[in-house]
Amino acid sequence: MPAVPDKKELQENPALQAPKRSQPLFSPGTSDGQALVIFVLGGPGSGKGTQCANLVRDYGFKHLSAGDLLREEQDREGSEFGDMIKTYIKEGEIVPMEVTIQLLENAMNATIEDNGNRKFLIDGFPRKMDQAIAFEEKVVPSKFTLFTDCPEAAMRERLLNRGKTSGRADDNEESIKKRFRTFVETSMPVVQKFEKEGRVVKVDATKAPDEVYQDVRKQFSREGLEPQK
Ligand SMILES: Nc1ncnc2c1ncn2[C@@H]1O[C@H](COP(=O)(O)OP(=O)(O)OP(=O)(O)O)[C@@H](O)[C@H]1O
Ligand SMILES: O=c1ccn([C@@H]2O[C@H](COP(=O)(O)O)[C@@H](O)[C@H]2O)c(=O)[nH]1
Ligand SMILES: [Mg+2]
């Protein structure tokens, strides 16, 4: 179990303060200028990234994977969080939310500043209740969560297969077991909370990727979201 950094220190860390924006991320009460956020949750290897790639192509979302952002920060020269992130990822544990939320906020802000796109797929987040509550209160509420439902046996096989080429430090038997446990104990309660609020769209992710995507498209249409092409 990685050492948990002091929460107060993290909260006061200058590297984790909210960025100054020239445009607001979320303007309540306005129809334009609002960020549209869809969370994508599901077990490790359930196909979140695969489906996000389809949605980016057809709906014009910006895809932000919390795991990818953490890996980038881990590898960034001079990052004071690199070693901590590395340990958490290897152990399949959830990095303290201050770091992940700040990375997401920075990436959302950079996208808006760069090309004005305010449609975000936030993949692999929120993985823990505190993240879910803090993000929706302090950044922007999500429209709904796409949940890729898949049994562990299929996810394990996919991850071990991906591990042959991914170079990911957590695509191995030992880390996979820990990631599954974290998913069941820590992340599923978040999915269940959103489900109780009627904000989960579930797809059967055991089917072939294209079939899963057909289902995703149907469900998005029911939520009022249509492809751009
Ligand atoms: N429906 C599917 N059927 C079979 N294999 C799939 C399917 N969807 C994705 N895969 C494959 O399974 C592996 C994991 O997929 P992907 O990276 O999309 O999952 P993920 O949920 O983002 O995983 P992680 O939680 O580790 O980031 C990849 O090698 C991908 O090509
Ligand atoms: O909100 C998050 C998201 C991810 N992590 C850590 O990253 C790894 C890998 O995430 P993937 O989505 O599989 O790429 C995950 O196991 C966690 O250790 C996190 O801490 N917080
Ligand atoms: Mg992924």
mmCIF file of C-alpha atoms and ligand atoms in Angstrom:
data_model
loop_
_atom_site.group_PDB
_atom_site.id
_atom_site.type_symbol
_atom_site.label_atom_id
_atom_site.label_comp_id
_atom_site.label_asym_id
_atom_site.label_seq_id
_atom_site.Cartn_x
_atom_site.Cartn_y
_atom_site.Cartn_z
ATOM 1 C CA MET A 1 0.000 0.000 0.000
ATOM 2 C CA PRO A 2 1.593 3.311 -1.039
ATOM 3 C CA ALA A 3 2.136 6.036 1.531
ATOM 4 C CA VAL A 4 -0.755 8.496 1.553
ATOM 5 C CA PRO A 5 0.555 12.058 1.293
ATOM 6 C CA ASP A 6 -0.653 14.632 3.778
ATOM 7 C CA LYS A 7 -4.010 15.974 2.529
ATOM 8 C CA LYS A 8 -3.432 19.529 3.759
ATOM 9 C CA GLU A 9 -0.048 19.666 2.021
ATOM 10 C CA LEU A 10 -1.656 18.544 -1.221
ATOM 11 C CA GLN A 11 -4.494 21.052 -0.878
ATOM 12 C CA GLU A 12 -2.028 23.897 -0.353
ATOM 13 C CA ASN A 13 0.476 22.780 -2.976
ATOM 14 C CA PRO A 14 0.884 25.633 -5.522
ATOM 15 C CA ALA A 15 1.100 23.060 -8.340
ATOM 16 C CA LEU A 16 -2.453 21.991 -7.532
ATOM 17 C CA GLN A 17 -4.213 25.344 -7.418
ATOM 18 C CA ALA A 18 -7.056 25.989 -9.865
ATOM 19 C CA PRO A 19 -5.830 27.624 -13.074
ATOM 20 C CA LYS A 20 -6.940 31.120 -14.042
ATOM 21 C CA ARG A 21 -9.341 30.845 -16.954
ATOM 22 C CA SER A 22 -10.053 33.410 -19.607
ATOM 23 C CA GLN A 23 -13.397 31.678 -20.200
ATOM 24 C CA PRO A 24 -15.529 29.922 -17.610
ATOM 25 C CA LEU A 25 -15.608 26.123 -17.742
ATOM 26 C CA PHE A 26 -19.161 25.994 -16.573
ATOM 27 C CA SER A 27 -21.638 28.841 -16.636
ATOM 28 C CA PRO A 28 -24.829 27.747 -14.913
ATOM 29 C CA GLY A 29 -27.981 28.975 -16.574
ATOM 30 C CA THR A 30 -26.511 29.567 -20.010
ATOM 31 C CA SER A 31 -27.193 27.298 -22.944
ATOM 32 C CA ASP A 32 -23.931 28.076 -24.686
ATOM 33 C CA GLY A 33 -20.559 27.989 -23.011
ATOM 34 C CA GLN A 34 -21.489 25.046 -20.807
ATOM 35 C CA ALA A 35 -19.133 22.118 -20.575
ATOM 36 C CA LEU A 36 -20.706 18.741 -21.371
ATOM 37 C CA VAL A 37 -19.071 16.001 -19.333
ATOM 38 C CA ILE A 38 -19.701 12.288 -19.671
ATOM 39 C CA PHE A 39 -17.894 9.974 -17.301
ATOM 40 C CA VAL A 40 -16.821 6.570 -18.652
ATOM 41 C CA LEU A 41 -16.495 3.913 -15.982
ATOM 42 C CA GLY A 42 -16.019 0.154 -16.071
ATOM 43 C CA GLY A 43 -13.607 -2.447 -14.806
ATOM 44 C CA PRO A 44 -9.955 -2.493 -15.867
ATOM 45 C CA GLY A 45 -9.803 -3.725 -19.464
ATOM 46 C CA SER A 46 -13.568 -3.531 -20.015
ATOM 47 C CA GLY A 47 -13.028 -1.436 -23.168
ATOM 48 C CA LYS A 48 -13.460 2.159 -21.989
ATOM 49 C CA GLY A 49 -10.633 3.546 -24.116
ATOM 50 C CA THR A 50 -11.774 1.538 -27.160
ATOM 51 C CA GLN A 51 -15.304 2.946 -27.027
ATOM 52 C CA CYS A 52 -14.038 6.464 -26.299
ATOM 53 C CA ALA A 53 -12.020 6.381 -29.533
ATOM 54 C CA ASN A 54 -15.241 5.641 -31.474
ATOM 55 C CA LEU A 55 -17.106 8.430 -29.708
ATOM 56 C CA VAL A 56 -14.339 10.945 -30.389
ATOM 57 C CA ARG A 57 -14.421 10.061 -34.100
ATOM 58 C CA ASP A 58 -18.202 10.332 -34.485
ATOM 59 C CA TYR A 59 -19.382 12.836 -31.862
ATOM 60 C CA GLY A 60 -16.458 15.261 -31.606
ATOM 61 C CA PHE A 61 -15.752 14.721 -27.941
ATOM 62 C CA LYS A 62 -12.388 15.490 -26.388
ATOM 63 C CA HIS A 63 -11.216 12.275 -24.704
ATOM 64 C CA LEU A 64 -9.509 12.710 -21.364
ATOM 65 C CA SER A 65 -8.316 9.497 -19.716
ATOM 66 C CA ALA A 66 -7.466 10.093 -16.063
ATOM 67 C CA GLY A 67 -5.035 7.154 -16.198
ATOM 68 C CA ASP A 68 -3.270 8.608 -19.261
ATOM 69 C CA LEU A 69 -3.002 12.034 -17.616
ATOM 70 C CA LEU A 70 -1.525 10.441 -14.494
ATOM 71 C CA ARG A 71 0.985 8.445 -16.568
ATOM 72 C CA GLU A 72 1.983 11.633 -18.418
ATOM 73 C CA GLU A 73 2.478 13.464 -15.125
ATOM 74 C CA GLN A 74 4.444 10.488 -13.790
ATOM 75 C CA ASP A 75 6.838 10.738 -16.755
ATOM 76 C CA ARG A 76 7.047 14.545 -16.819
ATOM 77 C CA GLU A 77 10.526 15.688 -15.952
ATOM 78 C CA GLY A 78 10.583 17.559 -12.681
ATOM 79 C CA SER A 79 7.148 16.382 -11.527
ATOM 80 C CA GLU A 80 6.997 16.272 -7.760
ATOM 81 C CA PHE A 81 4.219 13.670 -7.993
ATOM 82 C CA GLY A 82 5.962 11.234 -10.384
ATOM 83 C CA ASP A 83 7.168 8.714 -7.810
ATOM 84 C CA MET A 84 3.919 8.791 -5.884
ATOM 85 C CA ILE A 85 1.840 8.203 -9.042
ATOM 86 C CA LYS A 86 4.090 5.342 -10.127
ATOM 87 C CA THR A 87 3.560 3.532 -6.824
ATOM 88 C CA TYR A 88 -0.188 4.031 -6.807
ATOM 89 C CA ILE A 89 -0.574 2.773 -10.382
ATOM 90 C CA LYS A 90 1.562 -0.341 -9.811
ATOM 91 C CA GLU A 91 -0.458 -1.114 -6.689
ATOM 92 C CA GLY A 92 -3.774 -0.467 -8.444
ATOM 93 C CA GLU A 93 -4.622 2.176 -5.856
ATOM 94 C CA ILE A 94 -6.361 5.507 -6.418
ATOM 95 C CA VAL A 95 -4.080 8.564 -6.511
ATOM 96 C CA PRO A 96 -5.245 11.337 -4.115
ATOM 97 C CA MET A 97 -8.013 13.277 -5.802
ATOM 98 C CA GLU A 98 -6.295 16.678 -5.551
ATOM 99 C CA VAL A 99 -3.728 15.566 -8.137
ATOM 100 C CA THR A 100 -6.146 13.889 -10.568
ATOM 101 C CA ILE A 101 -8.782 16.616 -10.461
ATOM 102 C CA GLN A 102 -6.155 19.284 -11.082
ATOM 103 C CA LEU A 103 -4.748 17.366 -14.057
ATOM 104 C CA LEU A 104 -8.273 16.997 -15.479
ATOM 105 C CA GLU A 105 -9.125 20.639 -14.907
ATOM 106 C CA ASN A 106 -5.898 21.748 -16.565
ATOM 107 C CA ALA A 107 -6.571 19.499 -19.572
ATOM 108 C CA MET A 108 -10.181 20.699 -19.914
ATOM 109 C CA ASN A 109 -9.098 24.277 -19.668
ATOM 110 C CA ALA A 110 -6.318 23.788 -22.222
ATOM 111 C CA THR A 111 -8.799 22.227 -24.674
ATOM 112 C CA ILE A 112 -11.278 25.074 -24.295
ATOM 113 C CA GLU A 113 -8.539 27.669 -24.725
ATOM 114 C CA ASP A 114 -7.091 25.790 -27.665
ATOM 115 C CA ASN A 115 -10.132 25.084 -29.834
ATOM 116 C CA GLY A 116 -13.250 25.937 -27.848
ATOM 117 C CA ASN A 117 -14.372 22.294 -27.581
ATOM 118 C CA ARG A 118 -16.366 21.839 -24.375
ATOM 119 C CA LYS A 119 -17.534 18.265 -24.900
ATOM 120 C CA PHE A 120 -15.536 15.909 -22.725
ATOM 121 C CA LEU A 121 -15.429 12.155 -22.243
ATOM 122 C CA ILE A 122 -13.726 11.627 -18.922
ATOM 123 C CA ASP A 123 -12.476 8.054 -19.007
ATOM 124 C CA GLY A 124 -11.648 6.058 -15.877
ATOM 125 C CA PHE A 125 -12.841 8.746 -13.491
ATOM 126 C CA PRO A 126 -14.291 9.198 -10.856
ATOM 127 C CA ARG A 127 -12.920 5.989 -9.343
ATOM 128 C CA LYS A 128 -13.624 6.937 -5.717
ATOM 129 C CA MET A 129 -16.553 8.645 -3.974
ATOM 130 C CA ASP A 130 -14.561 11.695 -2.824
ATOM 131 C CA GLN A 131 -13.474 12.373 -6.432
ATOM 132 C CA ALA A 132 -17.026 12.055 -7.711
ATOM 133 C CA ILE A 133 -18.421 14.516 -5.197
ATOM 134 C CA ALA A 134 -15.559 17.034 -5.434
ATOM 135 C CA PHE A 135 -15.479 17.067 -9.245
ATOM 136 C CA GLU A 136 -19.229 17.530 -9.655
ATOM 137 C CA GLU A 137 -19.318 20.241 -6.968
ATOM 138 C CA LYS A 138 -16.177 22.162 -7.856
ATOM 139 C CA VAL A 139 -15.636 21.598 -11.576
ATOM 140 C CA VAL A 140 -18.802 20.606 -13.434
ATOM 141 C CA PRO A 141 -21.621 18.082 -12.988
ATOM 142 C CA SER A 142 -21.634 15.181 -15.443
ATOM 143 C CA LYS A 143 -24.576 14.553 -17.782
ATOM 144 C CA PHE A 144 -24.375 10.781 -17.245
ATOM 145 C CA THR A 145 -21.933 7.902 -16.854
ATOM 146 C CA LEU A 146 -21.326 5.337 -19.570
ATOM 147 C CA PHE A 147 -20.681 2.053 -17.764
ATOM 148 C CA THR A 148 -18.900 -0.746 -19.653
ATOM 149 C CA ASP A 149 -20.063 -3.880 -17.879
ATOM 150 C CA CYS A 150 -17.768 -6.887 -18.250
ATOM 151 C CA PRO A 151 -16.938 -9.958 -16.130
ATOM 152 C CA GLU A 152 -13.478 -10.263 -14.607
ATOM 153 C CA ALA A 153 -12.490 -13.357 -16.620
ATOM 154 C CA ALA A 154 -12.882 -11.482 -19.930
ATOM 155 C CA MET A 155 -11.179 -8.348 -18.580
ATOM 156 C CA ARG A 156 -8.256 -10.378 -17.235
ATOM 157 C CA GLU A 157 -7.718 -12.077 -20.588
ATOM 158 C CA ARG A 158 -7.846 -8.730 -22.424
ATOM 159 C CA LEU A 159 -5.418 -7.082 -20.025
ATOM 160 C CA LEU A 160 -2.893 -9.921 -20.151
ATOM 161 C CA ASN A 161 -3.118 -9.860 -23.921
ATOM 162 C CA ARG A 162 -2.712 -6.059 -24.003
ATOM 163 C CA GLY A 163 0.211 -6.413 -21.573
ATOM 164 C CA LYS A 164 2.265 -8.199 -24.247
ATOM 165 C CA THR A 165 2.680 -4.874 -26.056
ATOM 166 C CA SER A 166 1.304 -2.034 -23.890
ATOM 167 C CA GLY A 167 4.379 -1.490 -21.751
ATOM 168 C CA ARG A 168 2.004 -0.601 -18.901
ATOM 169 C CA ALA A 169 3.468 -1.370 -15.480
ATOM 170 C CA ASP A 170 0.057 -2.573 -14.261
ATOM 171 C CA ASP A 171 -0.848 -5.007 -17.073
ATOM 172 C CA ASN A 172 0.481 -8.028 -15.178
ATOM 173 C CA GLU A 173 -1.143 -10.733 -13.021
ATOM 174 C CA GLU A 174 -0.237 -9.168 -9.691
ATOM 175 C CA SER A 175 -1.339 -5.607 -10.489
ATOM 176 C CA ILE A 176 -4.476 -6.818 -12.296
ATOM 177 C CA LYS A 177 -5.664 -8.626 -9.143
ATOM 178 C CA LYS A 178 -5.163 -5.446 -7.120
ATOM 179 C CA ARG A 179 -6.905 -3.307 -9.761
ATOM 180 C CA PHE A 180 -9.918 -5.636 -9.735
ATOM 181 C CA ARG A 181 -10.147 -5.406 -5.952
ATOM 182 C CA THR A 182 -9.963 -1.610 -6.018
ATOM 183 C CA PHE A 183 -12.609 -1.534 -8.732
ATOM 184 C CA VAL A 184 -15.063 -3.678 -6.730
ATOM 185 C CA GLU A 185 -14.441 -2.072 -3.348
ATOM 186 C CA THR A 186 -13.852 1.572 -4.277
ATOM 187 C CA SER A 187 -15.152 2.331 -7.770
ATOM 188 C CA MET A 188 -18.354 0.271 -7.965
ATOM 189 C CA PRO A 189 -19.938 2.289 -5.100
ATOM 190 C CA VAL A 190 -19.553 5.369 -7.329
ATOM 191 C CA VAL A 191 -21.321 3.628 -10.224
ATOM 192 C CA GLN A 192 -24.059 2.521 -7.808
ATOM 193 C CA LYS A 193 -24.511 6.076 -6.506
ATOM 194 C CA PHE A 194 -24.923 7.415 -10.057
ATOM 195 C CA GLU A 195 -27.258 4.500 -10.872
ATOM 196 C CA LYS A 196 -29.501 5.403 -7.925
ATOM 197 C CA GLU A 197 -29.623 8.943 -9.320
ATOM 198 C CA GLY A 198 -30.709 7.573 -12.721
ATOM 199 C CA ARG A 199 -27.502 8.804 -14.356
ATOM 200 C CA VAL A 200 -25.962 5.553 -15.654
ATOM 201 C CA VAL A 201 -26.087 4.181 -19.160
ATOM 202 C CA LYS A 202 -24.922 0.560 -19.106
ATOM 203 C CA VAL A 203 -23.636 -1.481 -22.044
ATOM 204 C CA ASP A 204 -22.769 -5.170 -22.202
ATOM 205 C CA ALA A 205 -19.041 -4.936 -22.928
ATOM 206 C CA THR A 206 -18.531 -8.683 -23.456
ATOM 207 C CA LYS A 207 -19.597 -8.440 -27.093
ATOM 208 C CA ALA A 208 -17.230 -7.604 -29.965
ATOM 209 C CA PRO A 209 -16.085 -3.951 -29.957
ATOM 210 C CA ASP A 210 -18.301 -2.942 -32.915
ATOM 211 C CA GLU A 211 -21.387 -4.514 -31.346
ATOM 212 C CA VAL A 212 -20.673 -2.760 -28.063
ATOM 213 C CA TYR A 213 -20.398 0.491 -29.987
ATOM 214 C CA GLN A 214 -23.763 -0.004 -31.698
ATOM 215 C CA ASP A 215 -25.262 -0.287 -28.234
ATOM 216 C CA VAL A 216 -23.370 2.809 -27.052
ATOM 217 C CA ARG A 217 -24.767 4.788 -29.987
ATOM 218 C CA LYS A 218 -28.338 3.675 -29.235
ATOM 219 C CA GLN A 219 -27.976 4.648 -25.615
ATOM 220 C CA PHE A 220 -26.449 8.024 -26.480
ATOM 221 C CA SER A 221 -29.345 8.692 -28.819
ATOM 222 C CA ARG A 222 -31.779 7.970 -25.963
ATOM 223 C CA GLU A 223 -29.890 10.573 -23.940
ATOM 224 C CA GLY A 224 -30.363 13.101 -26.751
ATOM 225 C CA LEU A 225 -26.828 12.867 -28.168
ATOM 226 C CA GLU A 226 -26.468 12.260 -31.908
ATOM 227 C CA PRO A 227 -23.290 11.712 -33.944
ATOM 228 C CA GLN A 228 -21.927 14.579 -36.024
ATOM 229 C CA LYS A 229 -21.457 12.165 -38.950
HETATM 230 N N1 LIG B 1 -15.284 -5.595 -26.794
HETATM 231 C C1 LIG B 1 -14.039 -6.073 -26.778
HETATM 232 N N2 LIG B 1 -13.775 -7.354 -27.041
HETATM 233 C C2 LIG B 1 -12.506 -7.838 -27.030
HETATM 234 N N3 LIG B 1 -11.410 -7.083 -26.766
HETATM 235 C C3 LIG B 1 -11.610 -5.775 -26.499
HETATM 236 C C4 LIG B 1 -12.926 -5.204 -26.494
HETATM 237 N N4 LIG B 1 -12.815 -3.887 -26.204
HETATM 238 C C5 LIG B 1 -11.505 -3.655 -26.026
HETATM 239 N N5 LIG B 1 -10.774 -4.771 -26.215
HETATM 240 C C6 LIG B 1 -9.339 -4.929 -26.067
HETATM 241 O O1 LIG B 1 -9.100 -5.104 -24.666
HETATM 242 C C7 LIG B 1 -7.983 -4.349 -24.226
HETATM 243 C C8 LIG B 1 -8.453 -3.322 -23.187
HETATM 244 O O2 LIG B 1 -9.271 -2.366 -23.845
HETATM 245 P P1 LIG B 1 -9.237 -0.832 -23.415
HETATM 246 O O3 LIG B 1 -7.845 -0.360 -23.351
HETATM 247 O O4 LIG B 1 -10.183 -0.123 -24.301
HETATM 248 O O5 LIG B 1 -9.853 -0.993 -21.961
HETATM 249 P P2 LIG B 1 -9.920 0.035 -20.755
HETATM 250 O O6 LIG B 1 -11.225 -0.185 -20.085
HETATM 251 O O7 LIG B 1 -9.610 1.406 -21.217
HETATM 252 O O8 LIG B 1 -8.734 -0.514 -19.867
HETATM 253 P P3 LIG B 1 -8.003 0.211 -18.633
HETATM 254 O O9 LIG B 1 -8.972 0.280 -17.539
HETATM 255 O O10 LIG B 1 -6.874 -0.705 -18.321
HETATM 256 O O11 LIG B 1 -7.535 1.544 -19.119
HETATM 257 C C9 LIG B 1 -7.381 -3.741 -25.478
HETATM 258 O O12 LIG B 1 -6.343 -4.558 -25.921
HETATM 259 C C10 LIG B 1 -8.544 -3.713 -26.474
HETATM 260 O O13 LIG B 1 -8.100 -3.807 -27.803
HETATM 261 O O1 LIG B 2 -9.019 8.727 -11.317
HETATM 262 C C1 LIG B 2 -8.080 7.915 -11.400
HETATM 263 C C2 LIG B 2 -7.827 7.160 -12.550
HETATM 264 C C3 LIG B 2 -6.761 6.283 -12.566
HETATM 265 N N1 LIG B 2 -5.958 6.161 -11.481
HETATM 266 C C4 LIG B 2 -4.802 5.255 -11.477
HETATM 267 O O2 LIG B 2 -4.368 4.977 -12.795
HETATM 268 C C5 LIG B 2 -4.427 3.566 -13.018
HETATM 269 C C6 LIG B 2 -4.666 3.286 -14.455
HETATM 270 O O3 LIG B 2 -5.919 3.806 -14.873
HETATM 271 P P1 LIG B 2 -6.569 3.345 -16.275
HETATM 272 O O4 LIG B 2 -7.911 3.968 -16.352
HETATM 273 O O5 LIG B 2 -6.633 1.856 -16.218
HETATM 274 O O6 LIG B 2 -5.648 3.813 -17.352
HETATM 275 C C7 LIG B 2 -5.477 3.063 -12.033
HETATM 276 O O7 LIG B 2 -5.369 1.692 -11.732
HETATM 277 C C8 LIG B 2 -5.138 3.927 -10.818
HETATM 278 O O8 LIG B 2 -3.993 3.462 -10.160
HETATM 279 C C9 LIG B 2 -6.216 6.899 -10.346
HETATM 280 O O9 LIG B 2 -5.506 6.796 -9.342
HETATM 281 N N2 LIG B 2 -7.275 7.769 -10.344
HETATM 282 MG MG MG B 3 -8.104 2.791 -20.609
#
